Amino acid sequence: MMAVNDRWLYRGEGNINLVLADTEEKNVYRFVKTKIKPEKCHEDNDIRADQIRFKLQKTVDYVKKVMKPLLSSVYVIPPLLKEIPPGFAETLNGAVKDARPAHRKGKDIDFAARSALVLPDFCYVFKPDSLSVPQSLPSAQHQSTISIEIKPKTGFLSTSEHIKHPIKLKVCKFCMSSRVKGRRMWLKPSSYCPLDLFSGKRSRVRHAIHALLNTPQNNLKICKNGEEVYSEYLKEDLTKVLESFFGKQIRTDENANKKNSVDVFIDLVVDALHCPMTSWSPVQNGPNKGRDQNQHCLNSSYSETSENEKFNFPSGCILEKILSVQYLDDLDIEGIYPLYEQLQNHFLKFPEDRQKFCMDGPYRGDAWCVVSNNNNIESANKDDILYAMIKVKQFLVAQTVKDCSIILALQKLDERPENLSEPFLMDSYGHYYKHSLAIIDLDPKPFDKIPLYLKHDIAMISTCEKLNFPVS
């Protein structure tokens, strides 16, 4: 990360969006990207500006009406749609040019944009219940904030009866995909396996965090006071960064089992990811599966250290919330694709039903709430078009959460918190920390993308078979 100017920081980007942090307001702006070159933009600017706004509004509705009820208001803050002045996107695009990774420069911020999505800067501690506008609570002047962003990916092995390829029952999708992508994108494959992170066993979760630190790729980023200090592209001395954050006591306390700053940090991350939430509404379609997460991926480098270690997945913790929604995909793409074809054939005969079912949005009312109610599935005949519609929607919702990110922010406290009802963590040295957790990157996945999911699945399996991936 680097400063664009005194106010803006380049925070990162994906294939579709570019993110900048406003250091004054402690907000984050997400801008739409495009392949269209600036000189070709001007004629259609007004049309594209309306299209961008329409698409962003659908994202806002989806996060608010679908993701927030499923994942809870504790973790999900819907973005706001904010107008931006003409020329603003173009100005920022030129300013961030030097900060961007080379492989992302095939697309630029769309100069036609007259709006952007705005969220709190979750790199700072915030209070979810107090946010009526997207503004993070500023940290105390004398205390720094450290944050870690994790893209956890799919946390389970599918057991769908529709799966034809044995490797998918033994090796998780991330590990297969990582091995394939690693050959062309990274110097070495990721050593991280999502099944370890979602295992509920402390030693496995610690192993997963260590693996992310060793091979961050696109799955981990650490910021201090909102500025990136550790990622795949910027690797400062993490030990020194954390020692600066924790303070001198971390190296001098004689009663701390000689844990170094990285170990203390990992312990805090593991604690935060397993913090129980007292009030939550479970997904009705099988969240209990996530409470017995004893699956193992053959590609994981984790070796069992304690067979007696108890499973610990507190109800409503952020990992369980994510996993329970991921489990809405219980058919796998191999089981979903025939239902997709059934829907497409139905829409050819009854095109008005595609709009009636809100397959492409809007994400309001009851049209998408059906995904969380198991009664809708149980009452539907498997040959019924309504069954196909619900299962496809569940699959798409699960794909969103399989691609989400978690941001944990930590701020050290000078003393034990007075209000014990507010969440806080304590490290092995007896120091207290206030913290916040957020789930981001919750965009809707297009109905028409399902054939692409199948194409990628087939290509991934084919490549892994050529690489002689283990299946037993």
GROMACS .gro file of C-alpha atoms in nm:
model
  472
    1MET     CA    1   0.000   0.000   0.000
    2MET     CA    2   0.110   0.353  -0.059
    3ALA     CA    3  -0.031   0.702  -0.025
    4VAL     CA    4  -0.191   0.853  -0.333
    5ASN     CA    5  -0.179   1.193  -0.165
    6ASP     CA    6  -0.219   1.327   0.189
    7ARG     CA    7  -0.576   1.198   0.208
    8TRP     CA    8  -0.602   0.880  -0.001
    9LEU     CA    9  -0.437   0.541   0.035
   10TYR     CA   10  -0.437   0.269  -0.227
   11ARG     CA   11  -0.581  -0.028  -0.037
   12GLY     CA   12  -0.600  -0.294  -0.308
   13GLU     CA   13  -0.802  -0.428  -0.599
   14GLY     CA   14  -0.947  -0.736  -0.760
   15ASN     CA   15  -1.056  -0.811  -1.111
   16ILE     CA   16  -1.368  -0.595  -1.090
   17ASN     CA   17  -1.309  -0.325  -0.827
   18LEU     CA   18  -1.033  -0.093  -0.701
   19VAL     CA   19  -1.034   0.021  -0.338
   20LEU     CA   20  -0.902   0.343  -0.187
   21ALA     CA   21  -0.906   0.446   0.180
   22ASP     CA   22  -1.002   0.797   0.285
   23THR     CA   23  -0.770   0.865   0.579
   24GLU     CA   24  -0.968   1.169   0.696
   25GLU     CA   25  -1.313   1.013   0.714
   26LYS     CA   26  -1.185   0.659   0.793
   27ASN     CA   27  -1.395   0.530   0.505
   28VAL     CA   28  -1.316   0.305   0.210
   29TYR     CA   29  -1.430   0.379  -0.146
   30ARG     CA   30  -1.475   0.100  -0.396
   31PHE     CA   31  -1.460   0.198  -0.763
   32VAL     CA   32  -1.567  -0.008  -1.063
   33LYS     CA   33  -1.295  -0.105  -1.312
   34THR     CA   34  -1.317  -0.146  -1.689
   35LYS     CA   35  -1.109  -0.259  -1.986
   36ILE     CA   36  -1.246   0.025  -2.197
   37LYS     CA   37  -0.975   0.278  -2.277
   38PRO     CA   38  -1.036   0.641  -2.175
   39GLU     CA   39  -1.037   0.773  -2.531
   40LYS     CA   40  -1.330   0.543  -2.611
   41CYS     CA   41  -1.532   0.635  -2.306
   42HIS     CA   42  -1.676   0.978  -2.372
   43GLU     CA   43  -1.962   0.898  -2.611
   44ASP     CA   44  -2.130   0.649  -2.379
   45ASN     CA   45  -2.037   0.801  -2.044
   46ASP     CA   46  -2.391   0.891  -1.936
   47ILE     CA   47  -2.527   0.548  -2.029
   48ARG     CA   48  -2.246   0.367  -1.850
   49ALA     CA   49  -2.275   0.593  -1.546
   50ASP     CA   50  -2.639   0.484  -1.510
   51GLN     CA   51  -2.542   0.119  -1.563
   52ILE     CA   52  -2.272   0.143  -1.296
   53ARG     CA   53  -2.510   0.304  -1.050
   54PHE     CA   54  -2.776   0.040  -1.119
   55LYS     CA   55  -2.525  -0.241  -1.064
   56LEU     CA   56  -2.390  -0.087  -0.744
   57GLN     CA   57  -2.742  -0.039  -0.609
   58LYS     CA   58  -2.809  -0.409  -0.666
   59THR     CA   59  -2.496  -0.488  -0.465
   60VAL     CA   60  -2.616  -0.267  -0.179
   61ASP     CA   61  -2.956  -0.439  -0.182
   62TYR     CA   62  -2.798  -0.785  -0.194
   63VAL     CA   63  -2.569  -0.720   0.103
   64LYS     CA   64  -2.853  -0.559   0.301
   65LYS     CA   65  -3.138  -0.797   0.218
   66VAL     CA   66  -2.959  -1.131   0.166
   67MET     CA   67  -2.612  -1.136   0.323
   68LYS     CA   68  -2.682  -0.934   0.637
   69PRO     CA   69  -2.973  -1.157   0.754
   70LEU     CA   70  -2.768  -1.470   0.683
   71LEU     CA   71  -2.440  -1.357   0.840
   72SER     CA   72  -2.581  -1.113   1.101
   73SER     CA   73  -2.556  -0.739   1.151
   74VAL     CA   74  -2.266  -0.800   1.391
   75TYR     CA   75  -2.038  -0.887   1.100
   76VAL     CA   76  -2.202  -0.729   0.795
   77ILE     CA   77  -2.230  -0.353   0.740
   78PRO     CA   78  -2.403  -0.281   0.406
   79PRO     CA   79  -2.221  -0.027   0.189
   80LEU     CA   80  -2.368   0.309   0.098
   81LEU     CA   81  -2.399   0.427  -0.259
   82LYS     CA   82  -2.235   0.768  -0.284
   83GLU     CA   83  -2.225   1.013  -0.571
   84ILE     CA   84  -1.883   1.128  -0.691
   85PRO     CA   85  -1.815   1.438  -0.902
   86PRO     CA   86  -1.730   1.418  -1.275
   87GLY     CA   87  -1.357   1.370  -1.330
   88PHE     CA   88  -1.300   1.236  -0.978
   89ALA     CA   89  -1.252   0.875  -1.092
   90GLU     CA   90  -1.015   0.986  -1.369
   91THR     CA   91  -0.807   1.192  -1.126
   92LEU     CA   92  -0.774   0.907  -0.878
   93ASN     CA   93  -0.694   0.657  -1.153
   94GLY     CA   94  -0.390   0.860  -1.256
   95ALA     CA   95  -0.284   0.911  -0.896
   96VAL     CA   96  -0.284   0.540  -0.806
   97LYS     CA   97  -0.098   0.425  -1.116
   98ASP     CA   98   0.237   0.371  -0.945
   99ALA     CA   99   0.083   0.197  -0.644
  100ARG     CA  100  -0.088  -0.080  -0.842
  101PRO     CA  101   0.057  -0.427  -0.908
  102ALA     CA  102   0.161  -0.475  -1.270
  103HIS     CA  103  -0.075  -0.768  -1.332
  104ARG     CA  104  -0.378  -0.552  -1.237
  105LYS     CA  105  -0.310  -0.269  -1.480
  106GLY     CA  106  -0.506  -0.426  -1.766
  107LYS     CA  107  -0.811  -0.250  -1.624
  108ASP     CA  108  -0.854   0.104  -1.490
  109ILE     CA  109  -1.116   0.281  -1.284
  110ASP     CA  110  -1.413   0.345  -1.511
  111PHE     CA  111  -1.401   0.718  -1.585
  112ALA     CA  112  -1.774   0.713  -1.655
  113ALA     CA  113  -1.850   0.633  -1.292
  114ARG     CA  114  -2.054   0.894  -1.106
  115SER     CA  115  -2.096   0.677  -0.798
  116ALA     CA  116  -1.899   0.445  -0.574
  117LEU     CA  117  -1.963   0.214  -0.281
  118VAL     CA  118  -1.855   0.345   0.059
  119LEU     CA  119  -1.784   0.137   0.368
  120PRO     CA  120  -1.622   0.199   0.706
  121ASP     CA  121  -1.250   0.141   0.707
  122PHE     CA  122  -1.255  -0.190   0.890
  123CYS     CA  123  -0.880  -0.165   0.948
  124TYR     CA  124  -0.989   0.037   1.253
  125VAL     CA  125  -1.201  -0.092   1.542
  126PHE     CA  126  -1.569  -0.008   1.502
  127LYS     CA  127  -1.899  -0.074   1.681
  128PRO     CA  128  -2.152  -0.237   1.446
  129ASP     CA  129  -2.462  -0.138   1.641
  130SER     CA  130  -2.369   0.231   1.639
  131LEU     CA  131  -2.313   0.267   1.266
  132SER     CA  132  -2.599   0.446   1.096
  133VAL     CA  133  -2.354   0.600   0.851
  134PRO     CA  134  -2.035   0.441   0.717
  135GLN     CA  135  -1.778   0.591   0.947
  136SER     CA  136  -1.530   0.398   1.160
  137LEU     CA  137  -1.466   0.504   1.514
  138PRO     CA  138  -1.126   0.678   1.523
  139SER     CA  139  -0.864   0.509   1.736
  140ALA     CA  140  -0.718   0.676   2.041
  141GLN     CA  141  -0.430   0.900   1.946
  142HIS     CA  142  -0.178   0.716   2.165
  143GLN     CA  143  -0.278   0.364   2.065
  144SER     CA  144  -0.211   0.206   1.730
  145THR     CA  145  -0.436  -0.039   1.551
  146ILE     CA  146  -0.333  -0.359   1.377
  147SER     CA  147  -0.564  -0.536   1.134
  148ILE     CA  148  -0.554  -0.862   0.944
  149GLU     CA  149  -0.760  -0.938   0.635
  150ILE     CA  150  -0.815  -1.304   0.551
  151LYS     CA  151  -0.987  -1.448   0.246
  152PRO     CA  152  -1.078  -1.789   0.394
  153LYS     CA  153  -1.227  -1.959   0.082
  154THR     CA  154  -1.432  -2.283   0.094
  155GLY     CA  155  -1.412  -2.450   0.433
  156PHE     CA  156  -1.542  -2.799   0.358
  157LEU     CA  157  -1.518  -3.096   0.124
  158SER     CA  158  -1.841  -3.155  -0.062
  159THR     CA  159  -2.007  -3.492  -0.008
  160SER     CA  160  -2.259  -3.443  -0.289
  161GLU     CA  161  -2.374  -3.762  -0.456
  162HIS     CA  162  -2.343  -3.581  -0.790
  163ILE     CA  163  -1.962  -3.563  -0.773
  164LYS     CA  164  -1.804  -3.790  -1.033
  165HIS     CA  165  -1.437  -3.715  -0.965
  166PRO     CA  166  -1.291  -3.886  -0.651
  167ILE     CA  167  -1.026  -3.617  -0.608
  168LYS     CA  168  -1.297  -3.364  -0.510
  169LEU     CA  169  -1.390  -3.585  -0.214
  170LYS     CA  170  -1.030  -3.587  -0.088
  171VAL     CA  171  -0.870  -3.253  -0.181
  172CYS     CA  172  -1.039  -2.918  -0.122
  173LYS     CA  173  -1.114  -2.682  -0.407
  174PHE     CA  174  -0.872  -2.416  -0.283
  175CYS     CA  175  -0.579  -2.655  -0.267
  176MET     CA  176  -0.650  -2.782  -0.618
  177SER     CA  177  -0.698  -2.433  -0.755
  178SER     CA  178  -0.391  -2.303  -0.572
  179ARG     CA  179  -0.174  -2.574  -0.718
  180VAL     CA  180  -0.302  -2.493  -1.068
  181LYS     CA  181  -0.276  -2.114  -1.034
  182GLY     CA  182   0.050  -2.134  -0.844
  183ARG     CA  183   0.225  -2.265  -1.150
  184ARG     CA  184   0.156  -1.946  -1.343
  185MET     CA  185   0.091  -1.671  -1.082
  186TRP     CA  186   0.310  -1.736  -0.778
  187LEU     CA  187   0.665  -1.843  -0.704
  188LYS     CA  188   0.534  -2.134  -0.500
  189PRO     CA  189   0.194  -2.285  -0.419
  190SER     CA  190   0.010  -2.169  -0.110
  191SER     CA  191   0.073  -2.375   0.202
  192TYR     CA  192  -0.268  -2.271   0.339
  193CYS     CA  193  -0.568  -2.506   0.350
  194PRO     CA  194  -0.912  -2.363   0.438
  195LEU     CA  195  -1.021  -2.685   0.608
  196ASP     CA  196  -0.758  -2.621   0.874
  197LEU     CA  197  -0.894  -2.270   0.939
  198PHE     CA  198  -1.251  -2.401   0.970
  199SER     CA  199  -1.155  -2.708   1.175
  200GLY     CA  200  -1.250  -2.571   1.516
  201LYS     CA  201  -0.927  -2.717   1.656
  202ARG     CA  202  -0.689  -2.457   1.790
  203SER     CA  203  -0.367  -2.624   1.670
  204ARG     CA  204  -0.506  -2.661   1.315
  205VAL     CA  205  -0.629  -2.302   1.306
  206ARG     CA  206  -0.291  -2.177   1.426
  207HIS     CA  207  -0.130  -2.388   1.152
  208ALA     CA  208  -0.361  -2.224   0.895
  209ILE     CA  209  -0.266  -1.872   1.010
  210HIS     CA  210   0.104  -1.962   0.999
  211ALA     CA  211   0.056  -2.091   0.645
  212LEU     CA  212  -0.114  -1.768   0.542
  213LEU     CA  213   0.177  -1.568   0.685
  214ASN     CA  214   0.424  -1.786   0.494
  215THR     CA  215   0.238  -1.765   0.163
  216PRO     CA  216  -0.003  -1.468   0.177
  217GLN     CA  217  -0.081  -1.453  -0.197
  218ASN     CA  218  -0.430  -1.298  -0.226
  219ASN     CA  219  -0.548  -1.450   0.100
  220LEU     CA  220  -0.385  -1.237   0.370
  221LYS     CA  221  -0.299  -0.873   0.430
  222ILE     CA  222  -0.190  -0.698   0.751
  223CYS     CA  223  -0.221  -0.322   0.808
  224LYS     CA  224  -0.100  -0.099   1.088
  225ASN     CA  225  -0.300   0.219   1.141
  226GLY     CA  226  -0.465   0.158   0.804
  227GLU     CA  227  -0.141   0.123   0.607
  228GLU     CA  228  -0.036  -0.209   0.460
  229VAL     CA  229   0.273  -0.358   0.624
  230TYR     CA  230   0.256  -0.723   0.526
  231SER     CA  231   0.119  -0.906   0.221
  232GLU     CA  232   0.238  -1.093  -0.084
  233TYR     CA  233   0.362  -0.766  -0.236
  234LEU     CA  234   0.491  -0.588   0.074
  235LYS     CA  235   0.671  -0.786   0.341
  236GLU     CA  236   0.807  -0.573   0.621
  237ASP     CA  237   0.969  -0.744   0.919
  238LEU     CA  238   0.650  -0.871   1.081
  239THR     CA  239   0.819  -0.942   1.412
  240LYS     CA  240   0.931  -0.580   1.444
  241VAL     CA  241   0.591  -0.449   1.333
  242LEU     CA  242   0.416  -0.657   1.597
  243GLU     CA  243   0.670  -0.578   1.869
  244SER     CA  244   0.605  -0.212   1.802
  245PHE     CA  245   0.231  -0.273   1.834
  246PHE     CA  246   0.243  -0.489   2.148
  247GLY     CA  247   0.506  -0.287   2.331
  248LYS     CA  248   0.824  -0.376   2.519
  249GLN     CA  249   0.650  -0.589   2.780
  250ILE     CA  250   0.607  -0.862   2.525
  251ARG     CA  251   0.978  -0.936   2.528
  252THR     CA  252   1.052  -0.880   2.897
  253ASP     CA  253   0.764  -1.043   3.084
  254GLU     CA  254   0.911  -1.353   3.248
  255ASN     CA  255   0.578  -1.528   3.294
  256ALA     CA  256   0.468  -1.550   2.935
  257ASN     CA  257   0.616  -1.884   2.830
  258LYS     CA  258   0.857  -1.695   2.608
  259LYS     CA  259   0.605  -1.647   2.328
  260ASN     CA  260   0.725  -1.412   2.058
  261SER     CA  261   0.513  -1.136   1.907
  262VAL     CA  262   0.402  -1.342   1.607
  263ASP     CA  263   0.278  -1.625   1.829
  264VAL     CA  264   0.091  -1.381   2.053
  265PHE     CA  265  -0.067  -1.220   1.748
  266ILE     CA  266  -0.175  -1.556   1.606
  267ASP     CA  267  -0.329  -1.649   1.942
  268LEU     CA  268  -0.535  -1.328   1.938
  269VAL     CA  269  -0.649  -1.394   1.582
  270VAL     CA  270  -0.756  -1.748   1.671
  271ASP     CA  271  -0.941  -1.619   1.979
  272ALA     CA  272  -1.123  -1.354   1.776
  273LEU     CA  273  -1.229  -1.596   1.504
  274HIS     CA  274  -1.384  -1.819   1.770
  275CYS     CA  275  -1.556  -1.551   1.977
  276PRO     CA  276  -1.916  -1.669   2.035
  277MET     CA  277  -2.203  -1.443   1.942
  278THR     CA  278  -2.485  -1.453   2.195
  279SER     CA  279  -2.764  -1.343   1.959
  280TRP     CA  280  -2.780  -1.487   1.611
  281SER     CA  281  -3.023  -1.645   1.368
  282PRO     CA  282  -2.885  -1.968   1.219
  283VAL     CA  283  -2.926  -2.057   0.856
  284GLN     CA  284  -3.202  -2.316   0.858
  285ASN     CA  285  -3.042  -2.524   0.584
  286GLY     CA  286  -2.795  -2.727   0.783
  287PRO     CA  287  -2.570  -2.502   0.996
  288ASN     CA  288  -2.520  -2.790   1.238
  289LYS     CA  289  -2.295  -2.955   0.982
  290GLY     CA  290  -2.042  -2.683   1.050
  291ARG     CA  291  -2.024  -2.779   1.418
  292ASP     CA  292  -1.865  -3.113   1.346
  293GLN     CA  293  -1.599  -2.999   1.105
  294ASN     CA  294  -1.364  -3.294   1.123
  295GLN     CA  295  -1.276  -3.318   0.755
  296HIS     CA  296  -0.917  -3.335   0.633
  297CYS     CA  297  -0.776  -3.232   0.298
  298LEU     CA  298  -0.504  -3.460   0.164
  299ASN     CA  299  -0.308  -3.157   0.046
  300SER     CA  300  -0.291  -2.998   0.392
  301SER     CA  301   0.053  -2.997   0.556
  302TYR     CA  302  -0.105  -3.015   0.903
  303SER     CA  303  -0.013  -3.318   1.110
  304GLU     CA  304  -0.224  -3.411   1.411
  305THR     CA  305  -0.048  -3.305   1.732
  306SER     CA  306  -0.311  -3.403   1.983
  307GLU     CA  307  -0.577  -3.662   1.913
  308ASN     CA  308  -0.753  -3.556   2.233
  309GLU     CA  309  -0.783  -3.192   2.132
  310LYS     CA  310  -1.148  -3.095   2.157
  311PHE     CA  311  -1.347  -2.946   1.874
  312ASN     CA  312  -1.434  -2.585   1.959
  313PHE     CA  313  -1.669  -2.400   1.725
  314PRO     CA  314  -1.877  -2.166   1.943
  315SER     CA  315  -2.228  -2.096   1.815
  316GLY     CA  316  -2.240  -1.782   1.607
  317CYS     CA  317  -1.866  -1.724   1.584
  318ILE     CA  318  -1.766  -1.568   1.256
  319LEU     CA  319  -1.623  -1.889   1.112
  320GLU     CA  320  -1.940  -2.083   1.185
  321LYS     CA  321  -2.156  -1.812   1.030
  322ILE     CA  322  -1.951  -1.821   0.713
  323LEU     CA  323  -1.935  -2.198   0.698
  324SER     CA  324  -2.309  -2.242   0.757
  325VAL     CA  325  -2.385  -2.026   0.452
  326GLN     CA  326  -2.121  -2.200   0.242
  327TYR     CA  327  -2.301  -2.525   0.319
  328LEU     CA  328  -2.601  -2.398   0.123
  329ASP     CA  329  -2.409  -2.541  -0.173
  330ASP     CA  330  -2.486  -2.903  -0.098
  331LEU     CA  331  -2.506  -3.024  -0.459
  332ASP     CA  332  -2.172  -2.902  -0.597
  333ILE     CA  333  -2.152  -2.748  -0.944
  334GLU     CA  334  -2.196  -3.098  -1.092
  335GLY     CA  335  -2.538  -3.121  -0.929
  336ILE     CA  336  -2.633  -2.757  -0.988
  337TYR     CA  337  -2.559  -2.738  -1.360
  338PRO     CA  338  -2.850  -2.967  -1.465
  339LEU     CA  339  -3.083  -2.748  -1.257
  340TYR     CA  340  -2.939  -2.441  -1.425
  341GLU     CA  341  -3.014  -2.596  -1.765
  342GLN     CA  342  -3.365  -2.681  -1.646
  343LEU     CA  343  -3.418  -2.317  -1.549
  344GLN     CA  344  -3.277  -2.185  -1.877
  345ASN     CA  345  -3.507  -2.413  -2.077
  346HIS     CA  346  -3.800  -2.295  -1.865
  347PHE     CA  347  -3.708  -1.930  -1.923
  348LEU     CA  348  -3.700  -1.987  -2.299
  349LYS     CA  349  -4.065  -2.091  -2.279
  350PHE     CA  350  -4.166  -1.846  -2.006
  351PRO     CA  351  -3.924  -1.551  -2.024
  352GLU     CA  352  -4.134  -1.349  -1.778
  353ASP     CA  353  -4.045  -1.600  -1.502
  354ARG     CA  354  -3.679  -1.501  -1.502
  355GLN     CA  355  -3.787  -1.156  -1.388
  356LYS     CA  356  -4.059  -1.299  -1.162
  357PHE     CA  357  -3.802  -1.516  -0.982
  358CYS     CA  358  -3.563  -1.216  -0.964
  359MET     CA  359  -3.275  -1.431  -1.089
  360ASP     CA  360  -3.081  -1.115  -1.179
  361GLY     CA  361  -3.220  -0.908  -0.893
  362PRO     CA  362  -3.362  -0.692  -0.754
  363TYR     CA  363  -3.261  -0.846  -0.423
  364ARG     CA  364  -3.560  -0.723  -0.226
  365GLY     CA  365  -3.865  -0.877  -0.064
  366ASP     CA  366  -3.912  -1.253  -0.042
  367ALA     CA  367  -3.760  -1.349  -0.377
  368TRP     CA  368  -3.418  -1.430  -0.226
  369CYS     CA  369  -3.515  -1.494   0.136
  370VAL     CA  370  -3.619  -1.844   0.025
  371VAL     CA  371  -3.254  -1.951   0.028
  372SER     CA  372  -3.239  -1.953   0.409
  373ASN     CA  373  -3.561  -2.143   0.477
  374ASN     CA  374  -3.527  -2.517   0.455
  375ASN     CA  375  -3.906  -2.554   0.456
  376ASN     CA  376  -3.917  -2.414   0.103
  377ILE     CA  377  -3.697  -2.698  -0.021
  378GLU     CA  378  -3.870  -2.971   0.177
  379SER     CA  379  -4.209  -2.872   0.038
  380ALA     CA  380  -4.085  -2.856  -0.322
  381ASN     CA  381  -4.082  -3.151  -0.561
  382LYS     CA  382  -3.733  -3.213  -0.701
  383ASP     CA  383  -3.876  -3.206  -1.054
  384ASP     CA  384  -4.047  -2.875  -0.983
  385ILE     CA  385  -3.906  -2.557  -1.135
  386LEU     CA  386  -3.933  -2.392  -0.791
  387TYR     CA  387  -3.693  -2.651  -0.649
  388ALA     CA  388  -3.442  -2.574  -0.924
  389MET     CA  389  -3.481  -2.201  -0.862
  390ILE     CA  390  -3.420  -2.229  -0.486
  391LYS     CA  391  -3.121  -2.463  -0.518
  392VAL     CA  392  -2.956  -2.243  -0.782
  393LYS     CA  393  -3.005  -1.937  -0.563
  394GLN     CA  394  -2.858  -2.122  -0.267
  395PHE     CA  395  -2.559  -2.217  -0.480
  396LEU     CA  396  -2.503  -1.856  -0.588
  397VAL     CA  397  -2.533  -1.727  -0.230
  398ALA     CA  398  -2.281  -1.989  -0.118
  399GLN     CA  399  -2.040  -1.879  -0.394
  400THR     CA  400  -2.054  -1.524  -0.259
  401VAL     CA  401  -1.954  -1.639   0.088
  402LYS     CA  402  -1.687  -1.873  -0.047
  403ASP     CA  403  -1.521  -1.563  -0.191
  404CYS     CA  404  -1.570  -1.324   0.103
  405SER     CA  405  -1.304  -1.171   0.328
  406ILE     CA  406  -1.277  -1.131   0.705
  407ILE     CA  407  -1.117  -0.821   0.857
  408LEU     CA  408  -1.012  -0.827   1.222
  409ALA     CA  409  -0.897  -0.502   1.384
  410LEU     CA  410  -0.718  -0.495   1.721
  411GLN     CA  411  -0.633  -0.208   1.952
  412LYS     CA  412  -0.443  -0.253   2.277
  413LEU     CA  413  -0.603  -0.116   2.594
  414ASP     CA  414  -0.412   0.044   2.877
  415GLU     CA  415  -0.615  -0.142   3.138
  416ARG     CA  416  -0.893  -0.396   3.187
  417PRO     CA  417  -1.213  -0.276   3.013
  418GLU     CA  418  -1.472  -0.122   3.245
  419ASN     CA  419  -1.763  -0.236   3.030
  420LEU     CA  420  -1.726  -0.613   3.022
  421SER     CA  421  -2.032  -0.648   2.797
  422GLU     CA  422  -1.830  -0.515   2.504
  423PRO     CA  423  -1.608  -0.766   2.323
  424PHE     CA  424  -1.245  -0.774   2.425
  425LEU     CA  425  -0.953  -1.014   2.398
  426MET     CA  426  -0.669  -1.091   2.638
  427ASP     CA  427  -0.326  -1.220   2.540
  428SER     CA  428  -0.104  -1.459   2.734
  429TYR     CA  429   0.067  -1.163   2.901
  430GLY     CA  430  -0.259  -1.039   3.053
  431HIS     CA  431  -0.295  -0.741   2.820
  432TYR     CA  432  -0.642  -0.646   2.694
  433TYR     CA  433  -0.752  -0.552   2.343
  434LYS     CA  434  -1.071  -0.418   2.195
  435HIS     CA  435  -1.148  -0.565   1.856
  436SER     CA  436  -1.399  -0.577   1.575
  437LEU     CA  437  -1.473  -0.826   1.299
  438ALA     CA  438  -1.628  -0.761   0.961
  439ILE     CA  439  -1.719  -0.972   0.660
  440ILE     CA  440  -1.667  -0.794   0.327
  441ASP     CA  441  -1.662  -0.869  -0.048
  442LEU     CA  442  -2.021  -0.993  -0.051
  443ASP     CA  443  -2.121  -0.911  -0.408
  444PRO     CA  444  -2.393  -1.115  -0.581
  445LYS     CA  445  -2.279  -1.382  -0.825
  446PRO     CA  446  -2.454  -1.369  -1.167
  447PHE     CA  447  -2.693  -1.648  -1.261
  448ASP     CA  448  -2.531  -1.664  -1.606
  449LYS     CA  449  -2.191  -1.736  -1.452
  450ILE     CA  450  -2.286  -2.094  -1.365
  451PRO     CA  451  -2.153  -2.241  -1.694
  452LEU     CA  452  -1.820  -2.071  -1.617
  453TYR     CA  453  -1.810  -2.238  -1.274
  454LEU     CA  454  -1.853  -2.573  -1.448
  455LYS     CA  455  -1.586  -2.491  -1.705
  456HIS     CA  456  -1.337  -2.395  -1.433
  457ASP     CA  457  -1.422  -2.709  -1.236
  458ILE     CA  458  -1.358  -2.935  -1.536
  459ALA     CA  459  -1.031  -2.757  -1.618
  460MET     CA  460  -0.914  -2.775  -1.257
  461ILE     CA  461  -0.984  -3.147  -1.232
  462SER     CA  462  -0.809  -3.213  -1.562
  463THR     CA  463  -0.498  -3.022  -1.457
  464CYS     CA  464  -0.484  -3.189  -1.115
  465GLU     CA  465  -0.508  -3.532  -1.273
  466LYS     CA  466  -0.213  -3.445  -1.497
  467LEU     CA  467  -0.020  -3.334  -1.186
  468ASN     CA  468  -0.091  -3.672  -1.022
  469PHE     CA  469  -0.267  -3.517  -0.723
  470PRO     CA  470  -0.315  -3.767  -0.436
  471VAL     CA  471  -0.661  -3.922  -0.408
  472SER     CA  472  -0.604  -4.176  -0.134
   0.00000   0.00000   0.00000
